[in-house]
């Protein structure tokens, strides 16, 4: 049996890295298998063709998910050991999206970091928001993939792990990869003139091996994102400081909303927990409830809006 890693997924067309490092195209056997970038798959060569055939998917160590329009978990990528969540000077950062990606990483049991890109466009990065992440233990890198300033820090954080880079469209995910790879491997495009929104340039996930550090999966940017958590009680596990403060609640099953003797609310009132992060937690709980009831409008083809 041959094994390979899925390094790109274009609908039902896959690109694989074989055990001998060769990169080949692949088709998928049958209709049931849904391999994603990062999957380890069983493959067999197709006689007389350049393509290989994927016949099975190995057990996933973890999976980054979002709910599809039917509220079921759709897998975006698998077997990840680091999540880099990017925000930037433009488009305007949506910190609630950053929080929900961090929440996804926490519930996957995977380490994550926040990257603030395009520092060349501003006098100061948004210190208060970034400090809130540092205080709860996240690594934060402020950088410019345009000038190259501090992009190397990302490489240091990454080590030899396999990361996925995620965030709003236009924040510079593909540009960061180009800067780290030292070549214009990934297509990029200017944000739109007026609204400063991204143009959804990257349309499929692709894994790139970086010289001198690990691998990184470039992923399509989003307008909104929510992890597929299954139940709203899982949301508390996705917010580090809420998970920790929750140990001090009077009730073991406290949801940290209106219960008396809640350690989380006490920490929000004392300022130990950022009110914005707490708001973000509440939105994630609500969103997960809405998803369970099937009542939401999709964006980006699937992910619901949290407002
Ligand atoms: N000024 C400045 N512009 C940047 C920086 N990084 C990226 N850009 C620009 O931002 C625009 C969007 O960059 P992309 O790399 O395509 O963004 P993306 O996050 O991959 O976007 P999607 O693929 O749509 O998700 C491009 O015009 C880049 O040149 C930076 O550090 N400073
Ligand atoms: Mg891109
Ligand atoms: Zn509580």
Coordinates of C-alpha atoms and ligand atoms in Angstrom, one line a residue:
X1 CA 0.0 0.0 0.0
X2 CA 1.3 3.5 -1.0
X3 CA 0.7 6.5 1.2
X4 CA 0.8 10.1 0.2
X5 CA 0.0 13.6 1.6
X6 CA -2.7 15.7 0.0
X7 CA -1.0 19.0 -0.7
X8 CA -3.8 20.7 -2.6
X9 CA -7.5 20.1 -3.1
X10 CA -9.3 21.6 -6.1
X11 CA -12.8 20.2 -5.7
X12 CA -12.4 16.5 -6.6
X13 CA -9.0 17.0 -8.1
X14 CA -6.1 16.5 -5.7
X15 CA -2.4 17.1 -5.7
X16 CA -0.3 14.7 -3.7
X17 CA 3.2 14.4 -2.3
X18 CA 4.3 10.8 -2.5
X19 CA 6.6 9.1 0.0
X20 CA 9.6 9.7 -2.4
X21 CA 8.7 13.5 -2.5
X22 CA 7.4 13.4 -6.0
X23 CA 4.3 15.6 -6.6
X24 CA 1.5 14.1 -8.7
X25 CA -2.1 14.7 -9.6
X26 CA -4.8 12.4 -8.3
X27 CA -8.4 11.4 -8.7
X28 CA -10.6 10.0 -5.9
X29 CA -12.2 6.5 -6.0
X30 CA -16.0 6.6 -5.8
X31 CA -18.1 9.4 -4.4
X32 CA -17.9 8.8 -0.7
X33 CA -14.3 9.8 0.1
X34 CA -13.7 13.5 0.8
X35 CA -10.0 14.0 1.2
X36 CA -8.7 17.5 2.3
X37 CA -5.4 19.2 2.4
X38 CA -3.2 17.6 5.0
X39 CA -4.8 14.2 4.8
X40 CA -2.6 11.1 4.6
X41 CA -4.2 9.0 1.9
X42 CA -3.8 5.5 0.5
X43 CA -3.0 5.7 -3.2
X44 CA -2.4 3.5 -6.2
X45 CA -0.9 4.5 -9.6
X46 CA -3.4 4.4 -12.5
X47 CA -2.0 2.3 -15.4
X48 CA -1.3 4.4 -18.5
X49 CA -2.0 7.7 -16.7
X50 CA 0.0 10.4 -14.9
X51 CA -2.7 10.6 -12.2
X52 CA -2.9 8.4 -9.2
X53 CA -6.0 7.1 -7.5
X54 CA -6.9 7.8 -3.9
X55 CA -8.5 4.7 -2.4
X56 CA -8.7 5.6 1.3
X57 CA -8.1 8.3 3.9
X58 CA -6.0 7.6 7.0
X59 CA -7.3 8.4 10.5
X60 CA -7.2 12.2 11.1
X61 CA -5.3 13.4 14.2
X62 CA -7.4 16.6 14.0
X63 CA -9.5 18.6 11.6
X64 CA -10.3 22.3 11.1
X65 CA -14.0 22.5 10.5
X66 CA -16.8 24.9 9.8
X67 CA -20.5 24.2 9.6
X68 CA -22.0 23.7 6.1
X69 CA -25.4 25.0 5.1
X70 CA -27.1 22.0 6.6
X71 CA -25.3 22.7 9.9
X72 CA -23.0 19.6 9.5
X73 CA -19.2 19.9 10.1
X74 CA -17.3 20.4 6.9
X75 CA -13.6 19.7 7.1
X76 CA -11.3 22.4 5.7
X77 CA -7.9 20.8 6.5
X78 CA -6.6 17.9 8.6
X79 CA -3.5 16.9 10.6
X80 CA -2.5 20.4 11.5
X81 CA -0.1 21.2 14.3
X82 CA -0.3 25.0 14.3
X83 CA -2.9 27.6 13.4
X84 CA -1.7 31.1 12.4
X85 CA -4.6 33.6 12.6
X86 CA -3.9 36.7 10.6
X87 CA -5.4 40.2 11.0
X88 CA -4.1 43.3 9.3
X89 CA -4.1 47.1 9.2
X90 CA -6.5 46.6 6.2
X91 CA -9.1 45.2 5.7
X92 CA -10.5 46.5 9.1
X93 CA -9.7 43.7 11.6
X94 CA -12.7 41.7 12.9
X95 CA -11.3 40.4 16.2
X96 CA -14.4 38.2 16.7
X97 CA -13.3 36.2 13.6
X98 CA -9.8 36.0 15.1
X99 CA -11.3 34.7 18.4
X100 CA -13.4 32.0 16.6
X101 CA -10.3 30.7 14.8
X102 CA -8.4 30.6 18.1
X103 CA -11.4 28.8 19.5
X104 CA -11.3 26.2 16.7
X105 CA -7.6 25.6 17.4
X106 CA -8.2 25.3 21.2
X107 CA -10.9 22.7 20.6
X108 CA -8.7 20.8 18.2
X109 CA -6.0 20.7 20.8
X110 CA -3.6 22.6 18.5
X111 CA -1.3 25.5 19.4
X112 CA -2.0 28.8 17.7
X113 CA -0.7 32.4 17.3
X114 CA -2.0 35.8 16.2
X115 CA -0.2 37.6 13.3
X116 CA -0.9 41.3 12.7
X117 CA 0.3 42.1 9.2
X118 CA 0.8 45.3 7.1
X119 CA 2.4 47.3 10.0
X120 CA 4.0 49.5 7.3
X121 CA 0.5 51.0 6.7
X122 CA 0.0 52.2 10.3
X123 CA 1.9 54.3 12.9
X124 CA 1.0 51.9 15.7
X125 CA -0.4 48.3 15.7
X126 CA -3.7 48.1 17.8
X127 CA -1.9 47.6 21.1
X128 CA -4.9 47.0 23.3
X129 CA -6.3 44.2 21.2
X130 CA -2.9 42.5 20.8
X131 CA -2.1 42.9 24.5
X132 CA -5.4 41.1 25.3
X133 CA -4.1 38.1 23.4
X134 CA -0.6 38.2 24.9
X135 CA -2.1 38.3 28.4
X136 CA -3.9 35.0 27.9
X137 CA -0.7 33.4 26.6
X138 CA -0.9 33.7 22.8
X139 CA 2.2 34.5 20.8
X140 CA 1.6 37.7 18.8
X141 CA 3.7 38.7 15.8
X142 CA 3.4 42.1 14.2
X143 CA 4.9 42.2 10.8
X144 CA 4.9 43.4 7.2
X145 CA 5.1 40.9 4.4
X146 CA 5.7 43.9 2.1
X147 CA 8.9 45.2 3.8
X148 CA 9.8 41.8 5.3
X149 CA 9.9 43.3 8.8
X150 CA 9.6 40.5 11.4
X151 CA 8.1 38.0 9.0
X152 CA 11.0 35.7 10.0
X153 CA 9.5 35.5 13.5
X154 CA 6.7 33.4 12.0
X155 CA 9.2 30.9 10.8
X156 CA 10.8 30.7 14.3
X157 CA 7.3 30.1 15.8
X158 CA 6.5 27.4 13.2
X159 CA 9.7 25.3 13.7
X160 CA 9.2 22.1 11.7
X161 CA 5.5 21.9 12.2
X162 CA 2.7 21.9 9.7
X163 CA 0.6 25.1 10.1
X164 CA -2.5 26.5 8.5
X165 CA -2.7 30.2 7.9
X166 CA -6.2 31.6 8.2
X167 CA -8.1 34.9 8.4
X168 CA -10.2 37.5 6.5
X169 CA -9.7 37.8 2.8
X170 CA -7.0 40.3 1.9
X171 CA -5.0 40.4 5.2
X172 CA -2.0 39.1 3.3
X173 CA -1.9 35.3 4.0
X174 CA -0.5 34.4 0.6
X175 CA 1.9 37.4 0.7
X176 CA 3.3 36.2 4.0
X177 CA 3.9 32.7 2.5
X178 CA 5.6 34.3 -0.5
X179 CA 7.8 36.3 1.8
X180 CA 8.7 33.2 3.9
X181 CA 9.2 31.0 0.8
X182 CA 11.4 33.7 -0.9
X183 CA 9.5 33.5 -4.1
X184 CA 6.1 34.6 -5.6
X185 CA 4.7 31.1 -5.4
X186 CA 1.1 32.2 -4.4
X187 CA -1.1 34.5 -6.3
X188 CA -2.1 37.7 -4.4
X189 CA -4.3 40.7 -5.3
X190 CA -4.8 44.2 -4.0
X191 CA -7.8 44.8 -1.6
X192 CA -10.7 46.7 -3.3
X193 CA -10.1 50.5 -3.6
X194 CA -13.1 51.8 -1.6
X195 CA -14.2 49.2 0.9
X196 CA -10.7 47.8 1.5
X197 CA -12.1 44.3 1.4
X198 CA -10.2 41.3 0.1
X199 CA -11.0 39.8 -3.3
X200 CA -11.0 36.1 -2.3
X201 CA -7.9 35.5 -4.4
X202 CA -7.0 32.1 -2.9
X203 CA -9.7 29.7 -3.7
X204 CA -8.3 26.4 -2.6
X205 CA -6.1 25.1 0.2
X206 CA -2.5 24.4 -0.8
X207 CA 0.4 23.1 1.4
X208 CA 3.8 24.7 0.8
X209 CA 7.1 23.5 2.2
X210 CA 9.1 26.5 3.5
X211 CA 12.9 26.6 3.2
X212 CA 14.4 26.4 6.7
X213 CA 11.2 25.8 8.6
X214 CA 8.0 23.7 8.4
X215 CA 5.1 23.5 6.0
X216 CA 2.2 25.9 5.8
X217 CA -1.3 25.5 4.3
X218 CA -2.5 28.6 2.5
X219 CA -6.2 28.8 2.8
X220 CA -9.0 30.9 1.2
X221 CA -9.8 34.0 3.1
X222 CA -13.2 34.5 4.7
X223 CA -15.8 37.2 5.3
X224 CA -16.8 35.3 8.5
X225 CA -15.9 32.1 10.2
X226 CA -17.2 29.8 12.9
X227 CA -15.9 26.4 14.0
X228 CA -18.4 23.5 13.9
X229 CA -18.4 22.9 17.7
X230 CA -21.3 20.5 18.0
X231 CA -22.6 21.9 21.2
X232 CA -22.5 25.3 22.8
X233 CA -20.9 24.0 26.0
X234 CA -17.8 23.3 23.9
X235 CA -17.4 27.0 23.3
X236 CA -16.0 27.6 26.8
X237 CA -13.2 25.2 26.0
X238 CA -12.2 27.3 23.1
X239 CA -11.5 30.5 25.2
X240 CA -8.4 29.9 27.3
X241 CA -9.1 32.5 30.0
X242 CA -12.8 31.4 30.3
X243 CA -11.8 27.8 30.5
X244 CA -9.4 28.6 33.4
X245 CA -11.7 31.0 35.3
X246 CA -14.6 28.5 34.9
X247 CA -12.9 26.2 37.4
X248 CA -13.9 28.8 40.1
X249 CA -17.7 28.7 39.2
X250 CA -20.2 27.6 41.8
X251 CA -21.9 25.2 39.4
X252 CA -19.8 22.6 37.5
X253 CA -22.1 23.0 34.5
X254 CA -22.0 26.8 34.6
X255 CA -22.4 28.4 31.1
X256 CA -21.0 31.7 32.4
X257 CA -24.1 33.6 31.2
X258 CA -26.5 34.4 34.1
X259 CA -25.6 31.8 36.7
X260 CA -24.9 33.0 40.3
X261 CA -21.4 32.5 41.7
X262 CA -19.8 32.6 38.2
X263 CA -16.0 32.9 38.3
X264 CA -15.9 34.1 34.7
X265 CA -18.3 37.0 35.2
X266 CA -16.4 38.0 38.4
X267 CA -13.2 38.1 36.3
X268 CA -14.9 40.2 33.6
X269 CA -16.1 42.6 36.3
X270 CA -12.7 42.9 37.9
X271 CA -11.1 43.5 34.4
X272 CA -9.0 40.2 34.6
X273 CA -11.0 39.0 31.5
X274 CA -11.3 41.3 28.5
X275 CA -15.0 42.3 28.1
X276 CA -14.5 42.1 24.3
X277 CA -13.3 38.5 24.6
X278 CA -16.2 37.7 26.9
X279 CA -18.6 39.2 24.4
X280 CA -16.9 37.0 21.8
X281 CA -17.5 33.9 23.9
X282 CA -21.2 34.8 24.3
X283 CA -21.5 35.3 20.5
X284 CA -19.9 31.9 19.9
X285 CA -22.3 30.2 22.3
X286 CA -25.3 31.9 20.6
X287 CA -24.0 31.0 17.2
X288 CA -23.5 27.4 18.1
X289 CA -27.1 27.3 19.4
X290 CA -28.4 28.7 16.2
X291 CA -26.4 26.2 14.2
X292 CA -27.9 23.3 16.3
X293 CA -31.3 24.6 15.5
X294 CA -30.5 25.0 11.8
X295 CA -31.4 28.7 11.8
X296 CA -28.7 30.7 10.2
X297 CA -27.7 32.4 6.9
X298 CA -24.5 31.1 5.3
X299 CA -21.7 33.3 4.1
X300 CA -18.6 32.2 2.1
X301 CA -20.8 29.3 0.9
X302 CA -21.1 27.9 4.4
X303 CA -20.0 29.7 7.5
X304 CA -22.7 31.6 9.3
X305 CA -22.6 35.2 10.4
X306 CA -22.3 35.6 14.1
X307 CA -24.1 38.9 14.5
Ligands
LIG1 N1 1.1 47.5 2.5 C1 1.1 46.2 2.7 N2 0.4 45.4 1.8 C2 0.4 44.1 2.0 C3 1.1 43.4 3.0 N3 0.9 42.1 2.9 C4 0.1 41.9 1.9 N4 -0.2 43.1 1.3 C5 -1.1 43.3 0.1 O1 -2.4 43.0 0.5 C6 -3.1 42.5 -0.6 C7 -3.8 41.1 -0.3 O2 -2.8 40.2 -0.1 P1 -3.0 38.6 -0.3 O3 -1.7 38.0 0.1 O4 -3.6 38.3 -1.6 O5 -4.1 38.4 0.9 P2 -4.8 37.0 1.3 O6 -5.0 37.1 2.8 O7 -4.0 35.8 0.8 O8 -6.2 37.1 0.6 P3 -7.2 35.9 0.1 O9 -6.4 34.9 -0.7 O10 -8.3 36.6 -0.6 O11 -7.7 35.3 1.4 C8 -2.1 42.4 -1.8 O12 -2.2 43.5 -2.6 C9 -0.8 42.4 -1.0 O13 0.3 43.0 -1.8 C10 1.9 44.3 3.9 O14 2.6 43.8 4.8 N5 1.8 45.6 3.7
LIG2 MG1 -4.5 34.3 -0.5
LIG3 ZN1 -19.4 30.5 35.3

